[in-house]
């Protein structure tokens, strides 16, 4: 349980309580958003001795002393699970995990078990809860994508890293095995992505007003007769962006049952190999590298010389 006592000064008199507490959160680097604070107020977790249940629009008076209580509880259905994790880096604010292929990042309705979140709840004492059903999760990788993912241990770090992702300032690089012999040594794919017009669970290159800009740079690392190894750098973070862009130019990622037809690989042949960002507390740029997965190496070694 976390408990805070916050007293309003004469200068703060007349402020809405949600804005007053947001100012307190920002001043003390607590990482609570206005939406989170409004939820705490509506749940009765913010109290004032002389008042009944408060509302977000209550205006503070000089000398008002508010008590804020935040109970440490797991969202309904979430349980810690002893799932092994490859922890590449860890400090008081964040951790970087090398996620295996086949592990879902976060729970969804009806599926609250055997995810990365369940493993995080077991291995870490504290996780950010900006998104209560996804503690610690700032970004995601598809289930079948392996590689580096950063998780946060407190709300302040979560919000700072979320801002970096929103500004596309976090550096990410992937490697992928794709169908066909890619023509260019390097190139950029800049095509908007939106919901598929028929397959509503799929994304697609789209030029409708609802589509969002998307940009991917690729570099060809190796060519064979029927396959290529690419390094991919997304400049935006659209759902399934790399998979959609590569399928559109005629080089779907191997093992991609959703966007490709060639399953000459045991899994989706996509790996998040590099992650670089500004540390949310120190401000220092830190970067991490994950080796090419074993199955990638074995596949490449079997190709004709």
PDB file of C-alpha atoms in Angstrom, residues 30-33 35-37 39 73-76 78 105-109 112 117-118 120-121 127-140 151-159 162:
ATOM      1  CA  UNK A  30       5.142   9.813  -8.922  1.00  0.00           C
ATOM      2  CA  UNK A  31       3.976   9.182 -12.482  1.00  0.00           C
ATOM      3  CA  UNK A  32       0.193   9.337 -11.912  1.00  0.00           C
ATOM      4  CA  UNK A  33      -1.778  10.565 -14.915  1.00  0.00           C
ATOM      5  CA  UNK A  35      -7.039   9.790 -15.662  1.00  0.00           C
ATOM      6  CA  UNK A  36      -5.463   7.614 -12.974  1.00  0.00           C
ATOM      7  CA  UNK A  37      -6.074  10.306 -10.335  1.00  0.00           C
ATOM      8  CA  UNK A  39     -10.142   6.940 -11.038  1.00  0.00           C
ATOM      9  CA  UNK A  73      -3.543  -5.397  -5.761  1.00  0.00           C
ATOM     10  CA  UNK A  74      -3.420  -7.377  -8.956  1.00  0.00           C
ATOM     11  CA  UNK A  75      -6.073  -6.874 -11.624  1.00  0.00           C
ATOM     12  CA  UNK A  76      -8.775  -9.524 -11.622  1.00  0.00           C
ATOM     13  CA  UNK A  78      -3.804 -11.961 -13.097  1.00  0.00           C
ATOM     14  CA  UNK A 105       3.291 -10.204 -24.024  1.00  0.00           C
ATOM     15  CA  UNK A 106       0.143  -9.330 -22.088  1.00  0.00           C
ATOM     16  CA  UNK A 107      -3.159 -10.963 -21.101  1.00  0.00           C
ATOM     17  CA  UNK A 108      -6.387 -10.425 -23.005  1.00  0.00           C
ATOM     18  CA  UNK A 109      -9.990 -11.178 -22.005  1.00  0.00           C
ATOM     19  CA  UNK A 112      -4.952 -14.336 -18.267  1.00  0.00           C
ATOM     20  CA  UNK A 117       3.048 -10.211 -17.661  1.00  0.00           C
ATOM     21  CA  UNK A 118       2.462 -13.312 -15.518  1.00  0.00           C
ATOM     22  CA  UNK A 120       6.961 -10.291 -14.654  1.00  0.00           C
ATOM     23  CA  UNK A 121       4.625 -10.461 -11.657  1.00  0.00           C
ATOM     24  CA  UNK A 127       5.908  -2.852 -11.817  1.00  0.00           C
ATOM     25  CA  UNK A 128       4.304   0.239 -13.306  1.00  0.00           C
ATOM     26  CA  UNK A 129       0.493   0.175 -13.238  1.00  0.00           C
ATOM     27  CA  UNK A 130      -0.387   3.007 -15.615  1.00  0.00           C
ATOM     28  CA  UNK A 131      -2.244   0.291 -17.522  1.00  0.00           C
ATOM     29  CA  UNK A 132      -3.500  -1.990 -14.704  1.00  0.00           C
ATOM     30  CA  UNK A 133      -4.179  -5.001 -16.934  1.00  0.00           C
ATOM     31  CA  UNK A 134      -0.671  -4.707 -18.406  1.00  0.00           C
ATOM     32  CA  UNK A 135       1.675  -4.012 -15.453  1.00  0.00           C
ATOM     33  CA  UNK A 136       5.160  -3.066 -16.589  1.00  0.00           C
ATOM     34  CA  UNK A 137       4.321  -3.102 -20.296  1.00  0.00           C
ATOM     35  CA  UNK A 138       5.314  -0.002 -22.287  1.00  0.00           C
ATOM     36  CA  UNK A 139       5.385  -1.544 -25.767  1.00  0.00           C
ATOM     37  CA  UNK A 140       4.811  -4.990 -27.201  1.00  0.00           C
ATOM     38  CA  UNK A 151       9.507  -3.093 -19.052  1.00  0.00           C
ATOM     39  CA  UNK A 152       9.119  -0.442 -16.337  1.00  0.00           C
ATOM     40  CA  UNK A 153       9.033  -0.799 -12.558  1.00  0.00           C
ATOM     41  CA  UNK A 154       7.329   2.502 -11.700  1.00  0.00           C
ATOM     42  CA  UNK A 155       4.837   4.889 -13.271  1.00  0.00           C
ATOM     43  CA  UNK A 156       7.296   7.740 -13.671  1.00  0.00           C
ATOM     44  CA  UNK A 157       9.622   5.642 -15.845  1.00  0.00           C
ATOM     45  CA  UNK A 158       6.630   4.255 -17.747  1.00  0.00           C
ATOM     46  CA  UNK A 159       5.383   7.718 -18.709  1.00  0.00           C
ATOM     47  CA  UNK A 162       5.878   6.054 -23.353  1.00  0.00           C
TER      48      UNK A 162
END
